[in-house]
Short mmCIF file of C-alpha atoms and ligand atoms in Angstrom, two decimals:
data_model
loop_
_atom_site.label_atom_id
_atom_site.label_comp_id
_atom_site.label_asym_id
_atom_site.label_seq_id
_atom_site.Cartn_x
_atom_site.Cartn_y
_atom_site.Cartn_z
CA MET A 1 126.44 72.04 89.49
CA ASN A 2 126.26 72.15 85.46
CA LEU A 3 129.53 71.32 85.24
CA ALA A 4 129.18 68.13 87.87
CA ASP A 5 126.12 66.96 85.99
CA SER A 6 127.91 67.31 82.61
CA GLY A 7 131.02 65.38 84.23
CA SER A 8 128.40 62.34 85.43
CA LEU A 9 126.73 62.44 82.26
CA ALA A 10 130.07 61.99 80.28
CA ALA A 11 130.87 59.09 82.86
CA VAL A 12 127.49 57.62 81.78
CA LEU A 13 127.87 57.94 78.29
CA ASN A 14 131.65 56.88 78.22
CA SER A 15 130.52 53.54 80.39
CA ARG A 16 128.14 52.85 77.42
CA GLY A 17 130.69 52.71 74.54
CA TYR A 18 130.37 56.65 73.53
CA ARG A 19 133.45 58.89 72.90
CA PRO A 20 133.92 62.43 72.76
CA VAL A 21 134.85 64.23 69.64
CA GLU A 22 136.72 67.54 69.07
CA SER A 23 134.29 69.50 66.51
CA GLU A 24 130.43 69.28 66.39
CA ASN A 25 131.12 68.63 62.59
CA ASP A 26 132.24 64.91 63.72
CA ALA A 27 129.64 64.33 66.38
CA ASP A 28 126.74 61.87 65.87
CA LEU A 29 125.22 63.67 68.96
CA ILE A 30 125.48 67.12 70.40
CA ILE A 31 124.35 67.75 74.06
CA PHE A 32 123.43 71.11 75.34
CA ASN A 33 123.48 70.95 79.27
CA THR A 34 121.67 74.17 79.90
CA CYS A 35 120.81 76.71 82.76
CA SER A 36 117.62 78.57 83.18
CA VAL A 37 118.83 81.01 86.05
CA ARG A 38 118.78 84.10 83.68
CA GLU A 39 116.91 84.61 80.25
CA LYS A 40 120.26 85.50 78.93
CA ALA A 41 121.28 82.02 79.39
CA GLU A 42 118.58 80.53 77.92
CA GLU A 43 118.93 83.09 74.76
CA ARG A 44 122.36 81.71 74.25
CA VAL A 45 121.35 78.14 73.89
CA TYR A 46 118.85 78.94 71.21
CA GLY A 47 121.50 81.02 69.73
CA ARG A 48 123.86 78.00 69.60
CA LEU A 49 121.04 75.58 68.50
CA GLY A 50 120.32 77.96 65.51
CA GLU A 51 123.78 77.91 64.19
CA LEU A 52 124.23 74.34 64.78
CA SER A 53 120.62 73.35 62.97
CA SER A 54 122.20 73.96 59.77
CA LEU A 55 124.55 70.51 60.21
CA LYS A 56 121.35 68.87 60.37
CA LYS A 57 119.92 70.34 57.32
CA ASN A 58 122.87 69.41 55.53
CA GLY A 59 121.08 65.84 55.56
CA THR A 60 123.69 64.31 58.29
CA GLN A 61 122.44 62.09 60.70
CA LYS A 62 123.28 64.49 63.69
CA ARG A 63 120.88 64.12 66.61
CA PHE A 64 120.55 67.11 69.30
CA ALA A 65 119.62 66.60 73.26
CA VAL A 66 118.75 69.70 75.46
CA VAL A 67 119.26 68.56 78.95
CA GLY A 68 119.16 70.12 82.26
CA CYS A 69 117.03 73.07 83.87
CA MET A 70 116.07 74.79 80.40
CA ALA A 71 114.67 71.54 79.17
CA GLN A 72 112.89 71.14 82.19
CA ARG A 73 111.31 74.48 82.44
CA LEU A 74 110.38 74.35 78.82
CA GLY A 75 109.46 70.99 77.87
CA GLU A 76 107.38 70.59 74.56
CA ARG A 77 107.60 74.58 74.25
CA LEU A 78 111.34 74.25 73.41
CA LEU A 79 110.37 72.02 70.38
CA GLN A 80 108.18 74.84 69.13
CA ARG A 81 111.04 77.06 68.63
CA ALA A 82 113.88 74.21 68.07
CA PRO A 83 111.71 71.74 66.15
CA TYR A 84 115.00 69.97 65.10
CA VAL A 85 115.88 68.67 68.76
CA ASP A 86 115.72 65.24 69.32
CA PHE A 87 116.00 64.72 73.17
CA VAL A 88 114.33 67.19 75.74
CA LEU A 89 115.49 65.89 79.19
CA GLY A 90 115.47 67.30 82.58
CA PRO A 91 118.09 67.57 85.27
CA ASP A 92 117.50 64.26 86.80
CA ARG A 93 116.44 62.39 83.16
CA MET A 94 119.48 63.34 81.62
CA PHE A 95 121.61 60.48 82.90
CA ASP A 96 119.32 58.03 81.11
CA LEU A 97 120.26 59.58 77.77
CA PRO A 98 121.84 56.36 76.36
CA ARG A 99 118.67 54.41 76.73
CA TYR A 100 116.59 56.89 75.51
CA ILE A 101 118.95 56.88 72.32
CA GLU A 102 118.59 52.96 71.98
CA GLU A 103 115.07 53.14 72.39
CA SER A 104 114.32 56.07 69.83
CA ASN A 105 112.00 55.97 66.92
CA GLY A 106 113.12 59.05 65.29
CA SER A 107 110.46 61.25 66.79
CA ALA A 108 111.22 63.76 69.47
CA PHE A 109 111.53 62.37 73.22
CA ILE A 110 110.69 64.38 76.06
CA ASN A 111 110.94 63.27 79.77
CA THR A 112 111.03 65.86 82.53
CA GLU A 113 110.31 63.52 85.58
CA PHE A 114 112.17 64.38 89.12
CA GLY A 115 114.08 61.84 90.90
CA HIS A 116 115.84 58.56 90.82
CA GLU A 117 118.57 59.69 88.68
CA ASN A 118 120.52 56.98 87.65
CA ILE A 119 124.60 57.61 88.11
CA GLY A 120 125.25 54.54 89.38
CA ASP A 121 128.80 54.33 91.19
CA LEU A 122 130.55 55.95 88.40
CA THR A 123 133.29 58.26 88.83
CA PRO A 124 132.55 61.41 87.09
CA VAL A 125 134.62 62.72 84.21
CA ARG A 126 136.57 65.89 85.28
CA ASP A 127 138.41 68.86 83.70
CA THR A 128 141.64 68.46 85.94
CA PRO A 129 142.82 65.29 87.52
CA PHE A 130 143.60 66.83 90.82
CA ALA A 131 140.18 68.30 91.83
CA ALA A 132 136.75 67.17 91.39
CA TYR A 133 133.09 68.22 92.38
CA VAL A 134 131.07 65.89 94.48
CA THR A 135 127.11 66.19 94.51
CA ILE A 136 125.83 66.15 98.06
CA SER A 137 122.43 67.33 97.50
CA ARG A 138 120.13 67.85 94.75
CA GLY A 139 117.10 70.31 94.22
CA CYS A 140 116.12 73.56 96.31
CA ASN A 141 113.27 74.11 98.99
CA GLN A 142 114.02 77.48 99.54
CA TYR A 143 111.89 79.37 96.51
CA CYS A 144 113.68 82.81 96.60
CA THR A 145 110.99 84.94 94.97
CA TYR A 146 113.34 85.54 91.81
CA CYS A 147 114.72 81.89 91.53
CA ILE A 148 113.74 79.47 88.98
CA VAL A 149 115.96 76.78 90.65
CA PRO A 150 113.51 74.84 92.89
CA TYR A 151 110.90 74.56 90.11
CA VAL A 152 113.39 72.94 87.44
CA ARG A 153 115.69 70.94 89.81
CA GLY A 154 112.67 69.98 92.20
CA GLU A 155 112.55 69.40 95.76
CA GLU A 156 115.61 69.06 97.90
CA ARG A 157 117.26 65.67 98.25
CA SER A 158 120.39 64.93 99.93
CA TYR A 159 122.36 61.65 98.95
CA PRO A 160 123.51 59.23 101.81
CA ALA A 161 126.89 60.06 103.47
CA GLU A 162 128.01 56.73 102.97
CA LYS A 163 127.91 56.98 99.13
CA ILE A 164 129.34 60.25 99.15
CA LEU A 165 132.45 59.12 101.11
CA GLN A 166 132.83 56.16 98.77
CA GLN A 167 132.85 58.32 96.00
CA ILE A 168 135.17 60.70 97.66
CA ASN A 169 137.57 57.53 98.26
CA SER A 170 137.45 56.38 94.64
CA LEU A 171 138.08 60.02 93.57
CA CYS A 172 140.91 59.84 95.92
CA ALA A 173 142.29 56.52 94.55
CA ASP A 174 141.93 58.24 90.95
CA GLY A 175 144.43 61.02 91.99
CA VAL A 176 142.20 63.73 93.26
CA LYS A 177 143.37 65.91 96.27
CA GLU A 178 141.00 68.75 96.34
CA ILE A 179 136.78 68.37 96.48
CA THR A 180 134.24 70.50 96.20
CA LEU A 181 130.86 69.57 97.63
CA LEU A 182 128.09 70.77 95.74
CA GLY A 183 124.44 71.70 96.85
CA GLN A 184 122.05 74.63 96.34
CA ASN A 185 122.16 75.15 100.32
CA VAL A 186 124.64 72.78 101.58
CA ASN A 187 123.88 73.86 104.72
CA SER A 188 120.50 72.30 105.18
CA TYR A 189 122.09 68.88 104.41
CA GLN A 190 120.44 65.82 106.32
CA ASP A 191 121.11 62.35 106.28
CA ASN A 192 119.39 60.41 109.21
CA GLY A 193 120.21 63.15 111.61
CA LEU A 194 123.73 63.53 110.32
CA ASP A 195 124.09 67.63 109.46
CA PHE A 196 126.33 69.17 107.00
CA SER A 197 129.00 70.02 109.74
CA ALA A 198 129.10 66.14 110.61
CA LEU A 199 129.38 65.38 107.07
CA LEU A 200 132.65 67.29 107.03
CA SER A 201 133.63 65.85 109.76
CA GLU A 202 133.18 62.34 108.60
CA ILE A 203 135.03 62.95 105.08
CA ALA A 204 138.04 64.40 107.12
CA LYS A 205 138.20 61.39 109.17
CA LYS A 206 136.94 58.79 106.47
CA THR A 207 138.75 59.99 103.37
CA ALA A 208 142.26 60.72 102.34
CA VAL A 209 141.15 63.76 100.50
CA ARG A 210 143.51 66.77 101.13
CA ARG A 211 141.41 69.84 100.58
CA ILE A 212 137.59 70.38 101.16
CA ARG A 213 135.61 73.12 99.66
CA PHE A 214 131.77 73.50 99.31
CA MET A 215 129.23 75.36 97.42
CA THR A 216 126.52 77.16 98.08
CA SER A 217 125.65 78.19 101.87
CA HIS A 218 122.55 80.11 102.58
CA PRO A 219 123.12 82.73 105.12
CA LYS A 220 119.94 81.71 107.24
CA ASP A 221 121.31 78.08 107.85
CA LEU A 222 124.85 79.03 108.35
CA SER A 223 125.32 77.56 112.07
CA ASP A 224 128.07 78.72 114.75
CA ARG A 225 129.15 74.87 114.43
CA LEU A 226 129.97 75.17 110.56
CA ILE A 227 131.88 78.51 111.36
CA GLU A 228 133.78 76.62 114.12
CA THR A 229 134.29 73.60 111.42
CA MET A 230 135.54 75.97 109.09
CA ALA A 231 137.95 77.79 111.19
CA ASN A 232 139.61 74.69 112.58
CA GLY A 233 138.56 71.65 110.91
CA PRO A 234 141.20 69.59 109.39
CA ARG A 235 141.66 70.02 105.66
CA MET A 236 139.04 72.80 105.05
CA MET A 237 139.79 75.24 102.77
CA SER A 238 139.97 78.84 103.87
CA HIS A 239 136.88 80.46 101.79
CA LEU A 240 133.15 80.85 102.30
CA HIS A 241 130.85 81.73 99.33
CA LEU A 242 127.78 83.20 101.02
CA PRO A 243 125.40 84.80 98.86
CA LEU A 244 124.02 88.10 99.94
CA GLN A 245 122.04 89.39 97.05
CA SER A 246 121.13 92.88 98.11
CA GLY A 247 122.27 95.31 101.00
CA SER A 248 118.69 96.64 101.63
CA ASP A 249 116.47 94.55 104.40
CA ARG A 250 113.21 95.57 102.27
CA ILE A 251 114.79 94.18 99.29
CA LEU A 252 115.95 91.09 101.12
CA ASP A 253 112.41 90.24 102.60
CA LYS A 254 110.67 90.89 98.81
CA MET A 255 113.38 88.17 97.71
CA GLY A 256 112.16 85.79 100.47
CA ARG A 257 115.91 85.40 101.58
CA GLU A 258 114.80 85.34 105.35
CA TYR A 259 117.75 87.30 106.73
CA THR A 260 118.47 90.98 107.35
CA TYR A 261 121.92 92.57 106.04
CA GLY A 262 122.90 93.19 109.79
CA HIS A 263 122.15 89.44 110.14
CA TYR A 264 124.57 88.72 107.66
CA ARG A 265 127.20 91.22 108.64
CA SER A 266 127.16 89.86 111.92
CA LEU A 267 127.91 86.37 110.36
CA VAL A 268 130.72 87.43 108.40
CA GLU A 269 132.26 89.39 111.70
CA LYS A 270 132.05 86.10 113.67
CA LEU A 271 133.68 84.10 110.74
CA ARG A 272 136.36 86.59 110.62
CA ALA A 273 136.94 86.45 114.16
CA THR A 274 137.55 82.75 114.40
CA ALA A 275 139.34 82.61 110.92
CA PRO A 276 140.76 85.94 110.16
CA ASP A 277 142.16 85.25 106.68
CA ILE A 278 139.48 83.45 105.09
CA SER A 279 138.26 84.71 101.75
CA VAL A 280 134.58 85.38 101.87
CA THR A 281 132.61 85.66 98.20
CA THR A 282 129.30 86.20 97.17
CA ASP A 283 126.51 86.96 94.84
CA LEU A 284 124.39 89.98 93.97
CA ILE A 285 121.57 90.99 92.23
CA VAL A 286 120.84 94.59 91.08
CA GLY A 287 117.47 95.91 89.65
CA PHE A 288 115.19 93.54 91.52
CA PRO A 289 111.40 94.84 91.20
CA SER A 290 110.88 98.36 93.08
CA GLU A 291 114.67 98.85 94.05
CA THR A 292 115.16 102.15 94.73
CA GLU A 293 118.29 104.33 94.05
CA GLU A 294 118.58 104.55 97.68
CA GLU A 295 118.26 100.49 98.14
CA TYR A 296 120.84 100.04 95.26
CA GLN A 297 123.45 102.43 97.10
CA MET A 298 123.00 100.30 100.02
CA THR A 299 124.27 97.22 98.46
CA LEU A 300 127.28 99.48 97.38
CA LYS A 301 127.86 100.35 100.79
CA ALA A 302 127.50 96.77 101.76
CA VAL A 303 130.26 95.84 99.53
CA GLU A 304 132.46 98.76 100.94
CA GLU A 305 131.76 97.65 104.57
CA ILE A 306 132.22 93.83 104.09
CA GLN A 307 135.03 93.90 101.40
CA PHE A 308 134.32 90.69 99.77
CA ASP A 309 136.96 88.97 98.08
CA SER A 310 135.28 88.53 94.87
CA ALA A 311 131.61 88.51 93.49
CA PHE A 312 129.24 87.03 90.79
CA MET A 313 127.19 90.21 90.04
CA PHE A 314 123.70 89.86 88.22
CA ARG A 315 120.89 92.41 87.06
CA TYR A 316 117.48 90.98 87.93
CA SER A 317 115.92 88.74 85.14
CA PRO A 318 112.25 88.03 85.63
CA ARG A 319 111.68 84.06 85.39
CA GLU A 320 108.06 82.96 84.50
CA GLY A 321 106.38 81.19 87.40
CA THR A 322 108.29 82.41 90.11
CA LYS A 323 106.86 84.91 92.66
CA ALA A 324 108.85 87.96 91.70
CA ALA A 325 107.61 87.39 88.06
CA GLN A 326 104.38 88.90 89.26
CA TYR A 327 105.78 91.92 90.75
CA ASN A 328 106.46 94.99 88.35
CA ASP A 329 109.66 94.75 86.71
CA ASP A 330 109.89 98.54 86.90
CA ILE A 331 113.81 99.27 86.58
CA PRO A 332 114.43 99.94 82.77
CA ASP A 333 117.25 97.49 81.45
CA PRO A 334 119.49 100.62 80.91
CA GLU A 335 119.16 101.85 84.25
CA LYS A 336 119.93 98.01 85.70
CA ILE A 337 122.81 97.97 83.34
CA GLU A 338 124.17 101.31 84.84
CA ARG A 339 123.61 99.91 88.28
CA LEU A 340 125.43 96.85 87.34
CA THR A 341 128.37 98.39 85.90
CA GLY A 342 128.65 100.61 89.22
CA LEU A 343 128.69 97.80 91.33
CA ILE A 344 131.14 95.68 89.30
CA ASN A 345 133.55 98.85 89.09
CA LEU A 346 133.17 99.15 92.88
CA GLN A 347 134.13 95.21 93.40
CA LYS A 348 136.90 95.50 91.08
CA GLU A 349 138.43 97.87 93.42
CA VAL A 350 137.87 96.38 96.75
CA SER A 351 138.94 92.81 95.15
CA LEU A 352 142.34 94.61 94.28
CA ILE A 353 142.64 95.76 98.02
CA LYS A 354 141.62 92.42 99.10
CA ASN A 355 144.10 90.83 96.97
CA ARG A 356 147.26 93.34 97.42
CA ASN A 357 146.39 92.47 101.42
CA GLU A 358 147.62 88.99 100.25
CA ILE A 359 151.27 89.98 99.37
CA GLY A 360 153.60 88.47 101.53
CA LYS A 361 151.36 85.84 102.81
CA ILE A 362 152.12 82.04 102.19
CA TRP A 363 149.49 79.77 101.02
CA SER A 364 149.09 75.99 100.53
CA VAL A 365 148.34 75.88 96.88
CA LEU A 366 147.29 72.95 94.39
CA ILE A 367 149.40 73.37 91.33
CA ASP A 368 146.99 72.07 88.63
CA GLY A 369 148.15 73.02 85.12
CA PHE A 370 149.79 75.79 83.09
CA SER A 371 148.45 79.10 83.03
CA ARG A 372 145.92 80.18 80.01
CA ARG A 373 149.06 82.45 78.33
CA SER A 374 152.02 80.38 78.82
CA ASN A 375 153.43 76.97 79.28
CA ALA A 376 156.17 78.49 81.30
CA VAL A 377 154.11 79.68 84.07
CA LEU A 378 151.83 77.44 86.38
CA LYS A 379 148.62 77.95 87.97
CA GLY A 380 146.97 76.80 91.19
CA LYS A 381 144.27 77.69 93.36
CA THR A 382 145.19 79.33 96.95
CA GLU A 383 143.50 78.06 100.05
CA GLY A 384 141.05 81.16 99.68
CA ASN A 385 140.12 79.85 96.13
CA LYS A 386 142.15 82.47 94.34
CA THR A 387 143.84 81.61 91.02
CA ILE A 388 147.62 82.16 91.66
CA LEU A 389 150.46 82.16 88.94
CA ILE A 390 153.53 80.83 89.62
CA ASN A 391 157.10 80.25 87.86
CA GLY A 392 158.23 76.78 88.13
CA ASP A 393 158.89 73.24 86.54
CA ALA A 394 156.18 71.36 84.84
CA CYS A 395 156.70 68.34 87.19
CA LEU A 396 155.52 70.47 90.04
CA ILE A 397 151.68 69.97 88.17
CA GLY A 398 149.30 68.08 90.60
CA ALA A 399 151.73 68.98 93.81
CA ILE A 400 150.34 71.02 96.82
CA LYS A 401 153.14 73.48 97.83
CA ASN A 402 153.50 76.24 100.24
CA ILE A 403 153.54 79.22 98.09
CA LYS A 404 154.18 82.94 98.90
CA VAL A 405 152.11 85.73 97.06
CA THR A 406 154.53 88.31 95.55
CA SER A 407 151.88 90.63 93.65
CA ALA A 408 148.46 90.80 92.73
CA ASP A 409 145.89 92.42 90.54
CA SER A 410 142.04 92.65 90.85
CA TRP A 411 141.44 88.72 89.44
CA THR A 412 144.54 87.29 89.87
CA LEU A 413 147.75 86.49 92.56
CA HIS A 414 151.51 85.76 91.35
CA GLY A 415 153.45 83.81 93.55
CA GLU A 416 157.08 81.96 94.20
CA LEU A 417 157.77 78.57 95.58
CA VAL A 418 158.53 78.40 99.30
CA ASP A 419 161.53 76.47 100.02
N1 SAH B 1 121.66 78.25 95.36
C1 SAH B 1 122.55 79.22 95.29
C2 SAH B 1 122.58 80.00 93.96
C3 SAH B 1 121.89 79.57 92.70
S1 SAH B 1 121.61 80.57 91.67
C4 SAH B 1 122.06 80.03 96.63
O1 SAH B 1 121.41 80.36 96.98
O2 SAH B 1 123.22 80.89 96.55
C5 SAH B 1 123.11 81.43 91.38
C6 SAH B 1 122.82 83.02 91.43
O3 SAH B 1 122.42 83.39 90.42
C7 SAH B 1 122.00 83.56 92.70
O4 SAH B 1 122.77 83.69 94.03
C8 SAH B 1 121.47 84.90 92.29
O5 SAH B 1 122.47 85.93 92.74
C9 SAH B 1 121.47 84.59 90.93
N2 SAH B 1 120.24 84.74 90.42
C10 SAH B 1 119.00 83.63 90.60
N3 SAH B 1 118.02 84.08 89.98
C11 SAH B 1 118.21 85.45 89.45
C12 SAH B 1 117.17 86.31 88.77
N4 SAH B 1 116.15 85.62 88.78
N5 SAH B 1 117.87 87.30 88.22
C13 SAH B 1 119.04 87.53 88.18
N6 SAH B 1 119.84 86.58 89.01
C14 SAH B 1 119.71 85.85 89.60
FE1 SF4 B 2 117.57 79.86 94.47
FE2 SF4 B 2 117.44 80.38 96.83
FE3 SF4 B 2 117.46 78.07 96.39
FE4 SF4 B 2 119.54 79.68 95.80
S1 SF4 B 2 118.63 78.82 97.96
S2 SF4 B 2 118.59 77.91 94.49
S3 SF4 B 2 118.65 81.57 95.05
S4 SF4 B 2 115.80 79.41 95.65
#
């Protein structure tokens, strides 16, 4: 979501004549688009701000903008710790940055109002010419007890389907072949009676985009209709990111997730019965307040039973103002780290098994560039959202090709072009 917002902000700045530069030293304005989900992310921003503040002390005319969730959460308090910051703008206000710069009178400026984000019809700047994020809703009404997102991103608002279709069409005209629809909970998308499954059908019907992905789905709202659309809908990629968070029903209840592990498992079973090759990925938290060793083991058991293709794994980080922040954060840090390490090691083994199972399969792959290590090797994404490396000619970049998986490790597949 932050990458998508950064792309929109870059488009707004470009349209007003601003240009990106390679190094902080050359910049007149340095923007930090921030995350508040865990404390560590915020500490990193302070660290980086501290390092760069010397550039300002040198007497240069640089200005600093801290935008996004951390700006929203801390507002005025951010200036107490980093008084050299010029603009503090919440996730919806960041797109007004050019106006604030033009109107600025030299003193720090803070705005954390929600809503009416002014992105206009601009096409967001993106990392690759062939794939793009498309935000379909902002905010969240779910209030999971550990999570800061509803407080810093405000109420859930769905964008009109018409606007989403328009944006996808202009992205396609600009060379995009794959889109990822974004929302904190895409399954609760609503536009005048049009729900998420219907939106997917509209996109398939009314745009030329070749590959459709989305993130994130809340298990409590994953309908049979959506499972059916995922399995049989045209141009749908074969991947579902479905955050489980914990394998213990008591912890899930304390997290306010509104489903049990049994329900989650039955969803995955249904999904795999309908679409056997689909990859399923998840988010997991260890060390939630009062999580016992036994309950942690239930999360490990869930990982073994469900066999996720991959997972984002976190140790619980209390966030001020959330319901869980009132609970006793009683799992000591070294214990949280130990639990997290155990979980990561297990998932690594499972990912290896899942990836090795891919050997011999043929996937349609969007080849989007060179591998990080070598310009002789191309990289792409399978339908299941796995990175695959391929020996091939640079002229294949941007193409969608059938690739046969030939080998695999825990993180990456290797493959060859099929005639
Ligand atoms: N809307 C998405 C996730 C947003 S946050 C969803 O519901 O899936 C991404 C992930 O960060 C969450 O799924 C959760 O696993 C993790 N997370 C959120 N708050 C956290 C906290 N306080 N401590 C540790 N992990 C957290
Ligand atoms: Fe946070 Fe839950 Fe909303 Fe996801 S659904 S953003 S975890 S409150």
